[in-house]
């Protein structure tokens, strides 16, 4: 086994809540739980709140000025596992989540001489919360976008919670995490770790 494969896997949790760092959020609660389930596998995790950064609109890796996306991009390409957590707003991923994905579009024009994007070999999974419905729709949107810009999705690459329709309960209000969410999260964590280890040891060969 190579020395590279012996290093701990690194997971980056991108929190796309609309809330600022001084407020608690359901997205943070579920993303943090995913991180907790990754720790028994020896995975090192970092949780990043996207609203803490100035992310300029655009589809390049650096839009200049006060754009802080280059710092986030560096974290992404240094990670083995990317978790994107988003609330559901108007049946859609958050605007913060969409902006981050738009910036990852730059990967399409940054392939190496074997046509591999910077995101190649990195595993992505999705975390969704809402107080009505839309988790399947939102995860489908994110799956397509993440795969389109070069990430690899494991089996069962989403965990989510949505509350009862026309009610006001949020995930952050729950005293206990429902067993179905526990099971989905543990499966997501195990599959992310397995696939990330496989891709680290056997990278995509690309082609010329």
mmCIF file of C-alpha atoms in Angstrom:
data_model
loop_
_atom_site.group_PDB
_atom_site.id
_atom_site.type_symbol
_atom_site.label_atom_id
_atom_site.label_comp_id
_atom_site.label_asym_id
_atom_site.label_seq_id
_atom_site.Cartn_x
_atom_site.Cartn_y
_atom_site.Cartn_z
ATOM 1 C CA UNK A 1 0.000 0.000 0.000
ATOM 2 C CA UNK A 2 1.338 3.425 -0.907
ATOM 3 C CA UNK A 3 2.124 6.072 1.704
ATOM 4 C CA UNK A 4 -0.526 8.242 0.062
ATOM 5 C CA UNK A 5 -3.190 5.635 0.725
ATOM 6 C CA UNK A 6 -2.165 5.489 4.392
ATOM 7 C CA UNK A 7 -2.946 9.157 4.991
ATOM 8 C CA UNK A 8 -6.326 9.904 6.574
ATOM 9 C CA UNK A 9 -9.071 10.801 4.148
ATOM 10 C CA UNK A 10 -10.205 14.433 4.277
ATOM 11 C CA UNK A 11 -13.830 15.518 4.014
ATOM 12 C CA UNK A 12 -14.972 19.074 3.388
ATOM 13 C CA UNK A 13 -18.521 19.963 4.427
ATOM 14 C CA UNK A 14 -19.861 22.930 2.455
ATOM 15 C CA UNK A 15 -22.782 24.397 4.377
ATOM 16 C CA UNK A 16 -25.062 26.332 2.018
ATOM 17 C CA UNK A 17 -27.563 27.573 4.573
ATOM 18 C CA UNK A 18 -28.745 31.132 4.055
ATOM 19 C CA UNK A 19 -28.077 31.836 7.727
ATOM 20 C CA UNK A 20 -24.992 33.562 9.105
ATOM 21 C CA UNK A 21 -22.539 32.023 11.554
ATOM 22 C CA UNK A 22 -24.213 33.558 14.606
ATOM 23 C CA UNK A 23 -27.377 31.515 13.984
ATOM 24 C CA UNK A 24 -28.073 27.812 14.352
ATOM 25 C CA UNK A 25 -29.441 25.960 11.340
ATOM 26 C CA UNK A 26 -30.922 22.606 10.432
ATOM 27 C CA UNK A 27 -28.392 22.288 7.620
ATOM 28 C CA UNK A 28 -25.524 22.609 10.086
ATOM 29 C CA UNK A 29 -27.082 20.061 12.424
ATOM 30 C CA UNK A 30 -27.445 17.353 9.758
ATOM 31 C CA UNK A 31 -24.106 18.106 8.086
ATOM 32 C CA UNK A 32 -22.393 17.900 11.471
ATOM 33 C CA UNK A 33 -24.050 14.547 12.083
ATOM 34 C CA UNK A 34 -22.640 13.256 8.793
ATOM 35 C CA UNK A 35 -19.198 14.411 9.917
ATOM 36 C CA UNK A 36 -19.684 12.539 13.191
ATOM 37 C CA UNK A 37 -20.415 9.345 11.268
ATOM 38 C CA UNK A 38 -17.244 9.815 9.178
ATOM 39 C CA UNK A 39 -14.956 10.119 12.204
ATOM 40 C CA UNK A 40 -14.993 6.385 13.151
ATOM 41 C CA UNK A 41 -13.458 5.712 9.724
ATOM 42 C CA UNK A 42 -10.557 8.018 10.582
ATOM 43 C CA UNK A 43 -11.734 10.766 8.240
ATOM 44 C CA UNK A 44 -10.582 14.304 9.009
ATOM 45 C CA UNK A 45 -13.402 16.806 8.518
ATOM 46 C CA UNK A 46 -13.730 20.551 8.038
ATOM 47 C CA UNK A 47 -17.045 22.420 8.147
ATOM 48 C CA UNK A 48 -17.256 25.590 6.055
ATOM 49 C CA UNK A 49 -20.156 28.034 6.180
ATOM 50 C CA UNK A 50 -20.405 29.518 2.700
ATOM 51 C CA UNK A 51 -22.104 32.687 3.929
ATOM 52 C CA UNK A 52 -18.876 33.492 5.795
ATOM 53 C CA UNK A 53 -17.209 34.028 2.418
ATOM 54 C CA UNK A 54 -17.631 36.576 -0.341
ATOM 55 C CA UNK A 55 -18.408 34.420 -3.375
ATOM 56 C CA UNK A 56 -18.658 36.520 -6.513
ATOM 57 C CA UNK A 57 -21.087 35.609 -9.262
ATOM 58 C CA UNK A 58 -19.488 33.971 -12.275
ATOM 59 C CA UNK A 59 -18.200 30.688 -13.665
ATOM 60 C CA UNK A 60 -14.436 31.096 -13.356
ATOM 61 C CA UNK A 61 -12.115 30.025 -10.550
ATOM 62 C CA UNK A 62 -11.243 33.633 -9.711
ATOM 63 C CA UNK A 63 -13.502 36.589 -10.452
ATOM 64 C CA UNK A 64 -11.017 39.073 -8.983
ATOM 65 C CA UNK A 65 -11.643 41.888 -6.535
ATOM 66 C CA UNK A 66 -12.796 40.684 -3.123
ATOM 67 C CA UNK A 67 -13.808 37.249 -4.448
ATOM 68 C CA UNK A 68 -12.963 34.569 -1.858
ATOM 69 C CA UNK A 69 -13.878 31.595 -4.018
ATOM 70 C CA UNK A 70 -10.204 30.789 -4.753
ATOM 71 C CA UNK A 71 -9.743 29.962 -1.055
ATOM 72 C CA UNK A 72 -12.747 27.654 -1.116
ATOM 73 C CA UNK A 73 -11.650 26.081 -4.382
ATOM 74 C CA UNK A 74 -8.312 25.190 -2.813
ATOM 75 C CA UNK A 75 -10.084 23.453 0.061
ATOM 76 C CA UNK A 76 -12.221 21.512 -2.411
ATOM 77 C CA UNK A 77 -9.336 20.197 -4.503
ATOM 78 C CA UNK A 78 -7.402 19.217 -1.362
ATOM 79 C CA UNK A 79 -10.291 17.119 -0.008
ATOM 80 C CA UNK A 80 -11.135 13.497 -0.810
ATOM 81 C CA UNK A 81 -14.830 13.821 0.059
ATOM 82 C CA UNK A 82 -17.080 16.818 -0.555
ATOM 83 C CA UNK A 83 -20.363 17.110 1.329
ATOM 84 C CA UNK A 84 -22.782 19.761 0.137
ATOM 85 C CA UNK A 85 -25.560 20.610 2.550
ATOM 86 C CA UNK A 86 -28.492 22.769 1.531
ATOM 87 C CA UNK A 87 -31.892 23.741 2.832
ATOM 88 C CA UNK A 88 -34.880 23.601 0.519
ATOM 89 C CA UNK A 89 -36.245 27.002 -0.430
ATOM 90 C CA UNK A 90 -39.151 27.331 -2.881
ATOM 91 C CA UNK A 91 -38.582 23.685 -3.763
ATOM 92 C CA UNK A 92 -34.989 24.400 -4.830
ATOM 93 C CA UNK A 93 -31.439 24.241 -3.456
ATOM 94 C CA UNK A 94 -30.470 27.485 -1.742
ATOM 95 C CA UNK A 95 -29.109 30.368 -3.801
ATOM 96 C CA UNK A 96 -25.837 30.006 -1.888
ATOM 97 C CA UNK A 97 -25.597 26.373 -2.982
ATOM 98 C CA UNK A 98 -26.322 27.262 -6.604
ATOM 99 C CA UNK A 99 -23.659 29.950 -6.628
ATOM 100 C CA UNK A 100 -21.025 27.521 -5.339
ATOM 101 C CA UNK A 101 -21.967 25.003 -8.023
ATOM 102 C CA UNK A 102 -21.818 27.700 -10.692
ATOM 103 C CA UNK A 103 -18.262 28.481 -9.637
ATOM 104 C CA UNK A 104 -17.331 24.804 -9.885
ATOM 105 C CA UNK A 105 -18.321 25.007 -13.551
ATOM 106 C CA UNK A 106 -14.796 26.350 -14.068
ATOM 107 C CA UNK A 107 -13.493 22.799 -13.588
ATOM 108 C CA UNK A 108 -14.788 21.983 -17.070
ATOM 109 C CA UNK A 109 -12.114 24.181 -18.639
ATOM 110 C CA UNK A 110 -9.327 23.213 -16.227
ATOM 111 C CA UNK A 111 -8.735 19.605 -17.234
ATOM 112 C CA UNK A 112 -5.176 18.285 -17.300
ATOM 113 C CA UNK A 113 -3.389 16.778 -20.298
ATOM 114 C CA UNK A 114 -5.347 13.554 -19.780
ATOM 115 C CA UNK A 115 -8.697 15.367 -19.790
ATOM 116 C CA UNK A 116 -9.214 15.020 -16.027
ATOM 117 C CA UNK A 117 -10.876 17.904 -14.224
ATOM 118 C CA UNK A 118 -9.508 19.071 -10.837
ATOM 119 C CA UNK A 119 -12.523 17.383 -9.232
ATOM 120 C CA UNK A 120 -11.656 13.947 -10.619
ATOM 121 C CA UNK A 121 -11.033 11.351 -7.938
ATOM 122 C CA UNK A 122 -13.108 13.262 -5.402
ATOM 123 C CA UNK A 123 -16.285 11.827 -3.971
ATOM 124 C CA UNK A 124 -19.354 14.009 -3.462
ATOM 125 C CA UNK A 125 -22.489 13.482 -1.404
ATOM 126 C CA UNK A 126 -25.529 15.585 -0.598
ATOM 127 C CA UNK A 127 -27.281 16.610 2.619
ATOM 128 C CA UNK A 128 -30.751 18.173 2.385
ATOM 129 C CA UNK A 129 -33.133 19.598 4.981
ATOM 130 C CA UNK A 130 -36.548 21.212 4.686
ATOM 131 C CA UNK A 131 -39.834 21.571 6.526
ATOM 132 C CA UNK A 132 -42.074 20.300 3.741
ATOM 133 C CA UNK A 133 -40.918 18.364 0.686
ATOM 134 C CA UNK A 134 -38.518 18.496 -2.240
ATOM 135 C CA UNK A 135 -35.584 16.432 -0.965
ATOM 136 C CA UNK A 136 -35.629 14.072 -3.951
ATOM 137 C CA UNK A 137 -35.862 16.934 -6.419
ATOM 138 C CA UNK A 138 -33.056 18.892 -4.755
ATOM 139 C CA UNK A 139 -30.757 15.887 -4.486
ATOM 140 C CA UNK A 140 -31.397 15.054 -8.155
ATOM 141 C CA UNK A 141 -30.378 18.583 -9.159
ATOM 142 C CA UNK A 142 -27.212 18.422 -7.087
ATOM 143 C CA UNK A 143 -26.288 14.920 -8.262
ATOM 144 C CA UNK A 144 -26.399 16.040 -11.890
ATOM 145 C CA UNK A 145 -24.463 19.228 -11.241
ATOM 146 C CA UNK A 146 -21.757 17.560 -9.160
ATOM 147 C CA UNK A 147 -21.256 14.749 -11.656
ATOM 148 C CA UNK A 148 -21.226 17.205 -14.553
ATOM 149 C CA UNK A 149 -18.263 19.047 -13.027
ATOM 150 C CA UNK A 150 -16.313 15.863 -12.391
ATOM 151 C CA UNK A 151 -17.175 14.514 -8.947
ATOM 152 C CA UNK A 152 -17.922 10.843 -8.379
ATOM 153 C CA UNK A 153 -21.095 9.855 -6.519
ATOM 154 C CA UNK A 154 -21.221 6.725 -4.372
ATOM 155 C CA UNK A 155 -24.307 4.571 -3.964
ATOM 156 C CA UNK A 156 -26.906 6.186 -1.700
ATOM 157 C CA UNK A 157 -25.163 9.552 -1.848
ATOM 158 C CA UNK A 158 -27.799 11.545 0.025
ATOM 159 C CA UNK A 159 -29.179 11.872 3.516
ATOM 160 C CA UNK A 160 -32.105 14.146 4.188
ATOM 161 C CA UNK A 161 -34.908 15.142 6.502
ATOM 162 C CA UNK A 162 -38.124 16.949 5.637
ATOM 163 C CA UNK A 163 -40.902 17.855 8.027
ATOM 164 C CA UNK A 164 -44.618 17.363 7.707
ATOM 165 C CA UNK A 165 -46.272 19.488 5.036
ATOM 166 C CA UNK A 166 -47.790 22.799 6.118
ATOM 167 C CA UNK A 167 -46.189 22.610 9.555
ATOM 168 C CA UNK A 168 -43.352 24.597 11.111
ATOM 169 C CA UNK A 169 -41.119 21.916 12.647
ATOM 170 C CA UNK A 170 -37.515 21.966 11.426
ATOM 171 C CA UNK A 171 -34.769 19.393 11.801
ATOM 172 C CA UNK A 172 -33.038 21.591 14.355
ATOM 173 C CA UNK A 173 -36.141 21.341 16.563
ATOM 174 C CA UNK A 174 -35.930 17.556 16.933
ATOM 175 C CA UNK A 175 -34.751 16.070 20.227
ATOM 176 C CA UNK A 176 -33.601 12.883 18.512
ATOM 177 C CA UNK A 177 -32.507 12.077 14.983
ATOM 178 C CA UNK A 178 -35.037 9.722 13.344
ATOM 179 C CA UNK A 179 -33.813 6.177 12.797
ATOM 180 C CA UNK A 180 -34.328 6.415 9.031
ATOM 181 C CA UNK A 181 -32.002 9.431 8.917
ATOM 182 C CA UNK A 182 -29.462 7.628 11.098
ATOM 183 C CA UNK A 183 -29.453 4.655 8.725
ATOM 184 C CA UNK A 184 -29.202 6.799 5.586
ATOM 185 C CA UNK A 185 -26.383 8.861 7.087
ATOM 186 C CA UNK A 186 -24.346 5.853 8.166
ATOM 187 C CA UNK A 187 -24.750 4.307 4.726
ATOM 188 C CA UNK A 188 -23.698 7.547 3.050
ATOM 189 C CA UNK A 189 -20.625 7.813 5.278
ATOM 190 C CA UNK A 190 -19.531 4.216 4.721
ATOM 191 C CA UNK A 191 -20.003 4.423 0.954
ATOM 192 C CA UNK A 192 -18.181 7.755 0.684
ATOM 193 C CA UNK A 193 -15.198 6.372 2.578
ATOM 194 C CA UNK A 194 -15.076 3.182 0.518
ATOM 195 C CA UNK A 195 -15.247 4.972 -2.817
ATOM 196 C CA UNK A 196 -12.817 7.723 -1.800
ATOM 197 C CA UNK A 197 -10.254 5.131 -0.731
ATOM 198 C CA UNK A 198 -10.682 3.251 -4.014
ATOM 199 C CA UNK A 199 -10.241 6.394 -6.105
ATOM 200 C CA UNK A 200 -7.251 7.551 -4.100
ATOM 201 C CA UNK A 201 -5.481 4.230 -4.645
ATOM 202 C CA UNK A 202 -6.618 3.827 -8.266
ATOM 203 C CA UNK A 203 -7.134 7.302 -9.816
ATOM 204 C CA UNK A 204 -9.027 7.811 -13.032
ATOM 205 C CA UNK A 205 -6.568 7.223 -15.881
ATOM 206 C CA UNK A 206 -8.089 9.776 -18.222
ATOM 207 C CA UNK A 207 -7.181 9.656 -21.889
ATOM 208 C CA UNK A 208 -5.162 11.559 -24.456
#
